[in-house]
């Protein structure tokens, strides 16, 4: 580890903390539906959308209506993306003449981008046309991110409102987030990327002659526009197979820093927005503090292990850190930081190959996802996931002090705790269940590139990433098969919506309750004790996935050896 590496990490955290309140204030304005400076330009566009769709943005919805409209919206988006991919060969802007995507591949990709997972079984530049990238994927990058933030707003209203039957209007929330937050920032961000050397063109490729005199064809396309929302919306799907390790997606050390900042910036802002919504910004800072404790611990372990390098290579006289699978222009510190950032958020973009990390260095990205991606987390999804853990934490605190648990002025009763457990339990059940299936069936065992324990880790990481809606991979797994495309697609859908619906039910239940003033017997939820309890609960629940997976590996490896699939 070097001083320069730690300066980068501390600079990264410092810049994010500096913009947390301004970003949170902008989000709070959208949460309340207040006018912003952009309304002068975009207000008519917003009203035009409502008129065309026949929507009254002032008509509030119960949690059930909010959930139904959200599910229908995402189902239609999935069908639309599936159709675009299947019909790719017949559609324009297909300069390289790609045919339609197969049924299982289109199924997987449509669900992947709808759920904000952006898992990619294919090489983007070798499988998708420019139209598919723009119409099928970039649109989903905006709308899946907007859906996550809208859901966070709905959950905030559950805590903030008193004796209310509604939690907002889904269509108004999604429209405002897209128009006044994601779109303006992405335009400015895209221009910056173009100025930094990222391509933005409808041309499919360019032919050139290298310095050695060889002929080469470089794939191009509207990369900058997809890259901006890919990072800002914690989507992570790359235009190119190498993702953010590709110089056309991430050309310089500065773009690398900006991309990492953009992954976290909305998640940081949402913590302040939550505190403002419930009338106590210290609540938001407490949540952010717990997130930072977990994040910095993960960065420390990953950077330490990658900088220490491989002891086997050291014994052979090859000193230094682990540079396998890393870009020389980024180095170990920036690669380790990026890996922890992208898995602490539900982003999945990579600037190094996680499959080539050291054992403990690769464990942290895997563990981050298994925690539920609440260490800042995806836009919207991170904060509402963390609040589910907060409900469990106050329940545990209530058991210890013998009082009905309360959080930000709302009593947490049996219904809320049961729903929170139901939402959180989806992650370990799906990860362990699907991994067990793939680790013993011949179709699943045909996927890993490596044999033995690391081959199992490739399978485990895939289902962890899919269920956690992350999208990164131990890329040694050959996942573009009907078996993996289908099973991973189901895991993505369950991991997204089987968490959201119980969360919205909790929001509806809390909104209907009275506000309970703090008393001398109330458990404090803003100090160091509360932050420590939150961190402990997140680690314990994350262990419900991580520890059984350690036991599952040897069992699966033994069964595979019996069948001659792994050695």
XYZ file of C-alpha atoms in Angstrom:
567
model
C 0.000 0.000 0.000
C 1.210 3.507 -0.760
C 0.576 7.014 0.519
C -0.683 7.976 -2.959
C -3.217 5.146 -2.816
C -4.580 6.281 0.546
C -4.681 9.904 -0.628
C -6.894 8.753 -3.522
C -9.233 6.890 -1.155
C -9.491 9.786 1.308
C -9.945 12.313 -1.522
C -12.759 10.169 -2.901
C -14.592 10.074 0.442
C -13.967 13.776 1.106
C -15.395 14.886 -2.235
C -18.501 12.789 -1.682
C -19.093 14.199 1.803
C -18.723 17.730 0.397
C -21.555 17.231 -2.102
C -23.856 15.120 0.105
C -25.948 18.023 1.403
C -26.323 19.912 -1.940
C -27.332 16.717 -3.751
C -29.616 15.760 -0.876
C -31.285 19.169 -0.954
C -32.020 18.800 -4.676
C -33.431 15.312 -4.082
C -35.576 16.630 -1.235
C -37.079 19.250 -3.555
C -38.059 16.469 -5.971
C -39.343 14.363 -3.081
C -41.672 17.186 -2.061
C -42.613 18.034 -5.663
C -41.348 21.597 -5.262
C -40.305 23.843 -8.112
C -36.622 23.845 -9.083
C -34.637 26.193 -11.382
C -35.020 23.607 -14.162
C -38.821 23.840 -14.077
C -38.723 26.973 -16.239
C -37.367 24.852 -19.100
C -38.569 21.351 -18.340
C -41.879 22.132 -16.622
C -43.829 22.205 -19.921
C -42.254 18.883 -20.900
C -43.336 17.325 -17.607
C -46.897 18.613 -17.972
C -46.964 17.400 -21.564
C -46.107 13.878 -20.455
C -48.924 13.915 -17.911
C -51.444 15.108 -20.497
C -50.392 12.494 -23.050
C -50.590 9.713 -20.473
C -53.788 10.967 -18.837
C -52.122 11.173 -15.417
C -52.977 13.539 -12.597
C -49.669 14.010 -10.715
C -51.533 15.317 -7.669
C -53.583 12.137 -7.297
C -51.975 10.167 -4.483
C -51.792 6.365 -4.437
C -52.028 3.779 -1.692
C -49.070 1.437 -1.350
C -50.948 -1.260 -3.250
C -51.707 1.014 -6.217
C -48.158 2.344 -6.143
C -46.831 -1.234 -6.245
C -49.191 -2.378 -9.018
C -48.366 0.599 -11.244
C -44.644 0.081 -10.636
C -44.854 -3.621 -11.494
C -46.892 -3.026 -14.654
C -44.502 -0.306 -15.775
C -41.491 -2.576 -15.360
C -43.226 -5.542 -16.975
C -44.032 -3.489 -20.075
C -40.439 -2.192 -20.191
C -39.178 -5.777 -20.052
C -41.393 -6.808 -22.971
C -40.304 -3.749 -24.960
C -36.601 -4.443 -24.475
C -37.102 -8.131 -25.267
C -38.816 -7.203 -28.550
C -36.048 -4.751 -29.534
C -33.367 -7.386 -28.974
C -35.241 -10.157 -30.779
C -35.970 -7.927 -33.783
C -32.486 -6.381 -33.884
C -31.682 -7.876 -37.287
C -34.667 -6.115 -38.864
C -34.176 -2.720 -37.226
C -32.022 0.210 -38.450
C -28.691 1.523 -37.074
C -27.193 -1.926 -37.342
C -24.028 -1.126 -39.276
C -22.283 -4.403 -38.472
C -25.294 -6.493 -39.470
C -25.963 -8.289 -36.194
C -28.900 -10.689 -36.156
C -31.597 -10.850 -33.536
C -30.622 -11.996 -30.051
C -31.701 -15.531 -29.115
C -34.744 -16.098 -26.937
C -32.896 -16.998 -23.726
C -30.317 -14.226 -24.213
C -32.996 -11.583 -24.875
C -34.967 -12.825 -21.851
C -31.912 -12.472 -19.609
C -30.869 -9.056 -20.938
C -34.375 -7.569 -20.852
C -34.813 -8.544 -17.201
C -31.229 -7.538 -16.404
C -31.619 -3.939 -17.550
C -35.183 -3.559 -16.241
C -34.101 -4.583 -12.749
C -31.054 -2.261 -12.735
C -28.799 -5.348 -12.648
C -27.180 -4.934 -16.079
C -25.631 -8.376 -15.999
C -24.164 -9.086 -19.445
C -23.645 -12.586 -20.792
C -22.575 -11.134 -24.163
C -19.837 -8.857 -25.520
C -21.595 -5.556 -26.200
C -19.528 -4.525 -29.215
C -19.877 -7.988 -30.794
C -23.571 -8.646 -30.239
C -25.693 -5.477 -30.137
C -26.407 -2.761 -32.698
C -26.312 0.936 -31.899
C -30.112 1.018 -31.871
C -30.285 -1.846 -29.361
C -27.741 -0.086 -27.159
C -29.708 3.186 -27.249
C -33.343 2.085 -27.454
C -33.129 -1.180 -25.555
C -30.501 -0.478 -22.908
C -29.847 3.235 -22.361
C -33.557 3.987 -21.902
C -33.713 1.237 -19.294
C -30.676 2.717 -17.563
C -32.672 5.894 -16.970
C -35.988 4.316 -16.043
C -34.687 1.540 -13.775
C -32.660 4.123 -11.846
C -35.639 6.495 -11.662
C -37.792 3.637 -10.373
C -35.331 2.960 -7.549
C -35.265 6.598 -6.445
C -39.062 6.863 -6.693
C -39.391 3.811 -4.436
C -37.024 5.391 -1.920
C -39.231 8.502 -1.899
C -42.283 6.327 -1.255
C -40.535 4.653 1.682
C -39.473 8.025 3.099
C -43.122 9.144 3.036
C -44.059 6.081 5.072
C -41.811 7.302 7.888
C -42.611 11.005 7.460
C -46.423 11.005 7.127
C -48.918 10.720 9.929
C -52.194 8.805 9.724
C -52.060 8.892 5.917
C -53.430 6.354 3.471
C -51.150 7.240 0.555
C -47.400 7.281 -0.171
C -47.230 9.443 -3.314
C -47.766 9.029 -7.040
C -45.450 6.594 -8.840
C -45.742 8.295 -12.234
C -45.007 11.747 -10.849
C -42.012 10.470 -8.873
C -40.463 8.669 -11.861
C -41.076 11.587 -14.229
C -39.584 14.210 -11.908
C -36.517 12.130 -11.077
C -35.840 11.464 -14.758
C -36.427 15.025 -15.994
C -34.915 17.093 -13.207
C -32.132 14.844 -11.931
C -30.902 12.027 -14.169
C -31.303 13.645 -17.583
C -29.650 17.044 -16.873
C -26.674 15.527 -15.055
C -26.234 12.875 -17.743
C -26.123 15.513 -20.491
C -23.384 17.469 -18.726
C -21.601 14.256 -17.761
C -21.797 12.950 -21.344
C -20.249 16.158 -22.728
C -17.403 15.817 -20.215
C -16.794 12.226 -21.308
C -16.757 13.225 -24.978
C -14.205 15.935 -24.200
C -12.141 13.287 -22.383
C -12.019 11.015 -25.419
C -15.080 8.767 -25.100
C -16.740 8.178 -28.525
C -20.248 9.439 -29.254
C -21.234 8.590 -32.814
C -23.794 6.622 -34.794
C -20.991 5.112 -36.876
C -20.662 1.402 -36.106
C -16.914 1.130 -36.681
C -13.824 2.725 -38.168
C -11.021 1.084 -40.168
C -7.459 2.143 -39.459
C -3.844 1.189 -39.964
C -1.763 0.572 -36.853
C 1.802 1.814 -36.317
C 3.011 -1.628 -37.354
C 1.115 -1.328 -40.641
C -1.632 -3.836 -39.793
C -5.273 -3.239 -40.669
C -7.689 -3.006 -37.752
C -11.385 -2.324 -37.261
C -12.485 -0.519 -34.096
C -16.107 -0.736 -32.993
C -17.668 2.626 -32.126
C -21.075 3.932 -31.187
C -22.961 6.257 -28.836
C -20.737 5.324 -25.904
C -20.592 8.564 -23.881
C -24.377 8.883 -23.545
C -24.665 5.322 -22.220
C -21.602 5.624 -20.016
C -22.940 8.669 -18.167
C -26.213 7.107 -17.036
C -24.510 3.734 -16.602
C -22.527 5.224 -13.716
C -24.929 7.842 -12.386
C -27.822 5.376 -12.237
C -25.651 2.572 -10.779
C -26.464 0.461 -13.806
C -23.031 -0.838 -14.784
C -23.722 -2.392 -18.186
C -20.803 -1.672 -20.514
C -20.979 -0.716 -24.182
C -17.837 -2.848 -24.575
C -17.082 -6.244 -23.096
C -14.158 -4.882 -21.045
C -16.537 -2.363 -19.457
C -14.765 0.498 -17.672
C -11.392 -1.143 -18.249
C -11.846 -0.236 -21.942
C -10.141 3.055 -22.928
C -13.217 4.074 -24.960
C -15.343 3.914 -21.792
C -12.818 5.108 -19.223
C -9.793 6.731 -20.874
C -7.954 8.503 -18.033
C -7.285 8.468 -14.304
C -9.542 11.532 -13.954
C -12.481 9.893 -15.745
C -11.922 6.891 -13.473
C -12.274 9.085 -10.370
C -15.336 10.867 -11.777
C -16.966 7.533 -12.592
C -16.459 6.265 -9.052
C -17.850 9.507 -7.622
C -20.904 9.339 -9.874
C -21.679 5.793 -8.700
C -21.999 6.962 -5.075
C -23.174 10.571 -5.326
C -26.955 10.010 -5.448
C -26.773 7.310 -2.768
C -24.956 9.724 -0.444
C -27.495 12.455 -1.194
C -30.451 10.179 -0.449
C -29.277 9.663 3.138
C -29.468 13.429 3.746
C -32.801 13.564 1.918
C -34.186 10.893 4.271
C -33.085 12.829 7.336
C -34.697 15.969 5.976
C -37.906 14.100 5.146
C -38.310 12.819 8.712
C -37.402 16.201 10.189
C -34.004 15.244 11.613
C -30.980 15.326 9.323
C -28.905 13.620 12.035
C -30.829 10.439 11.188
C -29.492 10.629 7.640
C -25.933 11.306 8.793
C -26.135 8.320 11.170
C -27.114 6.010 8.313
C -24.336 7.417 6.133
C -21.829 6.926 8.961
C -22.746 3.248 9.260
C -22.408 2.861 5.491
C -18.970 4.497 5.561
C -17.720 2.218 8.352
C -18.558 -0.836 6.244
C -17.220 0.751 3.063
C -13.860 1.807 4.490
C -13.382 -1.606 6.093
C -13.954 -3.252 2.716
C -11.608 -0.881 0.898
C -8.875 -1.447 3.495
C -8.982 -5.241 3.186
C -9.171 -5.242 -0.615
C -6.393 -2.694 -1.104
C -4.199 -4.461 1.471
C -4.589 -7.841 -0.211
C -4.136 -6.621 -3.778
C -1.088 -4.559 -2.787
C 0.391 -7.543 -0.926
C 0.223 -9.630 -4.091
C 0.433 -13.370 -4.628
C 2.759 -15.220 -2.192
C 3.270 -18.033 -4.713
C 4.652 -15.565 -7.255
C 6.778 -13.982 -4.535
C 8.339 -17.384 -3.796
C 9.251 -17.642 -7.474
C 11.083 -14.332 -7.334
C 8.313 -12.115 -8.792
C 7.793 -9.286 -6.255
C 5.088 -6.628 -6.085
C 1.334 -6.424 -5.817
C -1.291 -8.300 -7.803
C -1.540 -6.625 -11.233
C -3.241 -9.557 -12.964
C -6.437 -8.383 -14.637
C -5.776 -4.700 -13.876
C -5.166 -1.738 -16.164
C -1.659 -0.266 -15.848
C -3.058 3.245 -16.242
C -5.139 2.791 -13.062
C -2.940 0.598 -10.890
C -3.775 -1.342 -7.741
C -5.242 1.392 -5.502
C -7.706 2.763 -8.075
C -8.675 -0.770 -9.135
C -9.264 -1.964 -5.578
C -11.265 1.172 -4.754
C -13.358 0.808 -7.916
C -14.112 -2.858 -7.119
C -15.396 -2.018 -3.640
C -17.369 1.015 -4.862
C -19.123 -0.860 -7.646
C -20.136 -3.773 -5.401
C -21.029 -1.611 -2.405
C -23.418 0.068 -4.833
C -25.551 -2.093 -7.119
C -23.570 -0.897 -10.122
C -21.548 -3.782 -11.505
C -19.255 -1.686 -13.700
C -15.642 -2.871 -13.476
C -12.254 -1.390 -14.334
C -10.437 -4.604 -13.382
C -11.334 -8.285 -13.518
C -12.626 -9.439 -10.129
C -11.921 -13.047 -11.125
C -8.186 -12.192 -11.019
C -8.204 -10.640 -7.544
C -6.531 -12.391 -4.622
C -8.654 -14.668 -2.458
C -9.526 -12.065 0.202
C -9.458 -9.226 -2.352
C -12.151 -11.011 -4.351
C -14.067 -11.975 -1.234
C -14.880 -8.371 -0.306
C -16.762 -7.531 -3.560
C -18.662 -10.809 -3.163
C -19.436 -10.064 0.494
C -20.517 -6.499 -0.315
C -23.244 -7.834 -2.601
C -24.278 -10.510 -0.095
C -24.812 -7.779 2.523
C -27.679 -6.612 0.314
C -25.719 -3.828 -1.397
C -26.651 -1.393 1.326
C -23.148 0.029 1.813
C -24.451 3.126 0.004
C -26.107 0.767 -2.471
C -27.834 1.453 -5.763
C -29.764 4.655 -6.411
C -32.805 4.329 -4.170
C -32.354 0.613 -3.560
C -29.436 1.159 -1.185
C -31.238 3.506 1.179
C -34.511 1.585 1.294
C -32.526 -1.641 1.815
C -30.607 -0.044 4.674
C -33.839 1.183 6.249
C -35.070 -2.425 6.303
C -31.987 -3.247 8.373
C -32.741 -0.227 10.572
C -36.171 -1.690 11.306
C -34.534 -4.946 12.405
C -31.988 -3.016 14.466
C -34.603 -1.075 16.452
C -36.530 -4.308 16.941
C -33.439 -5.917 18.470
C -32.853 -2.786 20.581
C -36.462 -2.924 21.753
C -36.030 -6.513 22.870
C -32.974 -5.537 24.890
C -34.642 -2.651 26.742
C -38.095 -4.212 26.992
C -39.962 -1.522 25.076
C -41.944 -1.349 21.855
C -39.318 -0.377 19.279
C -39.602 3.061 17.705
C -37.781 4.617 14.771
C -38.018 8.271 13.673
C -41.294 8.668 15.478
C -43.016 5.470 14.311
C -43.680 2.349 16.374
C -42.175 -0.734 14.745
C -44.560 -3.612 15.383
C -44.886 -7.250 14.342
C -46.213 -6.492 10.840
C -43.260 -4.281 9.911
C -40.693 -6.706 11.330
C -42.207 -9.686 9.507
C -42.266 -7.807 6.206
C -38.686 -6.609 6.689
C -37.516 -10.175 7.366
C -39.431 -11.378 4.303
C -37.733 -8.764 2.094
C -34.256 -9.408 3.481
C -34.604 -13.216 3.360
C -35.021 -13.179 -0.421
C -31.292 -12.598 -0.889
C -29.860 -15.625 0.976
C -32.631 -17.967 -0.177
C -32.156 -17.167 -3.864
C -28.357 -16.977 -3.778
C -27.865 -20.239 -1.916
C -30.727 -22.067 -3.608
C -29.763 -21.235 -7.202
C -26.057 -21.756 -6.477
C -26.778 -25.211 -5.074
C -28.747 -26.131 -8.184
C -26.036 -24.911 -10.575
C -23.244 -26.514 -8.550
C -24.602 -30.051 -8.937
C -26.293 -30.120 -12.361
C -24.192 -30.879 -15.459
C -25.510 -27.748 -17.233
C -24.324 -25.627 -14.341
C -20.980 -27.329 -13.926
C -20.202 -26.788 -17.604
C -19.966 -23.044 -16.951
C -16.903 -22.428 -14.735
C -13.564 -21.883 -16.429
C -11.665 -22.894 -13.288
C -12.078 -26.201 -11.520
C -12.366 -26.825 -7.806
C -13.091 -24.109 -5.215
C -12.586 -21.139 -7.536
C -14.960 -22.662 -10.080
C -17.554 -22.829 -7.329
C -16.815 -19.198 -6.474
C -17.544 -18.223 -10.087
C -20.988 -19.843 -9.815
C -21.643 -18.343 -6.374
C -20.605 -14.861 -7.530
C -22.925 -15.075 -10.553
C -26.038 -15.802 -8.498
C -24.981 -13.361 -5.791
C -24.583 -10.649 -8.441
C -27.870 -11.488 -10.160
C -30.006 -11.721 -7.014
C -28.359 -8.606 -5.585
C -28.999 -6.742 -8.868
C -25.307 -5.885 -9.146
C -24.173 -7.182 -12.545
C -20.429 -7.630 -11.996
C -18.950 -11.101 -12.379
C -16.131 -13.504 -11.788
C -15.950 -13.526 -15.546
C -14.447 -16.992 -15.831
C -18.015 -18.320 -15.845
C -19.468 -19.046 -19.279
C -22.964 -17.783 -18.552
C -24.364 -17.319 -22.071
C -26.210 -20.634 -22.105
C -29.962 -21.342 -21.872
C -29.444 -22.756 -18.369
C -27.636 -19.747 -16.927
C -29.551 -17.118 -18.915
C -32.856 -18.485 -17.655
C -31.885 -19.122 -14.036
C -30.000 -15.851 -13.645
C -32.926 -13.955 -15.202
C -35.306 -15.429 -12.628
C -32.851 -14.590 -9.826
C -32.682 -10.948 -10.995
C -36.460 -10.580 -11.050
C -36.898 -12.120 -7.597
C -34.021 -10.108 -6.134
C -35.543 -6.838 -7.309
C -39.294 -7.092 -6.891
C -39.611 -9.557 -4.009
C -37.789 -6.941 -1.929
C -39.704 -3.953 -3.265
C -43.266 -5.157 -2.629
C -42.775 -5.943 1.105
C -40.918 -2.639 1.450
C -43.879 -0.732 -0.014
C -46.224 -2.628 2.314
C -44.118 -1.409 5.244
C -44.313 2.143 3.867
C -48.101 1.952 3.726
C -48.300 0.548 7.254
C -46.000 3.224 8.698
C -47.734 6.089 6.896
C -51.036 5.151 8.559
C -49.552 5.362 12.058
C -49.463 8.279 14.450
C -46.221 10.058 15.277
C -44.750 8.976 18.619
C -42.704 11.709 20.357
C -39.329 10.729 21.762
C -39.236 10.072 25.487
C -36.614 9.247 28.101
C -37.111 5.564 27.335
C -36.654 5.893 23.571
C -33.603 4.203 22.103
C -31.374 6.896 20.530
C -30.959 6.388 16.766
C -28.369 9.009 15.904
C -25.313 8.305 18.075
C -22.305 5.940 17.991
C -24.222 3.145 19.784
C -26.896 3.179 17.074
C -24.309 3.266 14.282
C -22.519 0.292 15.838
C -25.791 -1.625 16.165
C -26.651 -0.941 12.526
C -23.241 -2.161 11.369
C -23.580 -5.282 13.516
C -27.060 -6.147 12.207
C -25.945 -5.714 8.580
C -22.927 -7.975 9.153
C -24.952 -10.627 10.980
C -27.644 -10.790 8.310
C -25.016 -10.744 5.558
C -23.387 -13.693 7.301
C -26.582 -15.692 6.747
C -25.588 -15.809 3.088
C -21.809 -15.787 3.348
C -21.211 -18.465 5.986
C -23.529 -21.125 4.475
C -21.888 -20.514 1.088
C -18.537 -21.458 2.671
C -20.030 -24.771 3.733
C -21.857 -25.275 0.442
C -18.635 -25.080 -1.593
C -16.934 -28.277 -0.338
C -20.232 -30.188 -0.526
C -20.808 -29.100 -4.121
C -17.186 -29.844 -5.040
C -17.448 -33.355 -3.572
C -20.657 -34.101 -5.482
C -19.137 -32.739 -8.682
C -16.069 -34.989 -8.291
C -18.348 -37.971 -7.848
C -19.933 -37.165 -11.211
C -16.583 -36.387 -12.826
C -17.466 -32.768 -13.560
C -14.722 -31.060 -11.539
C -11.305 -32.236 -10.447
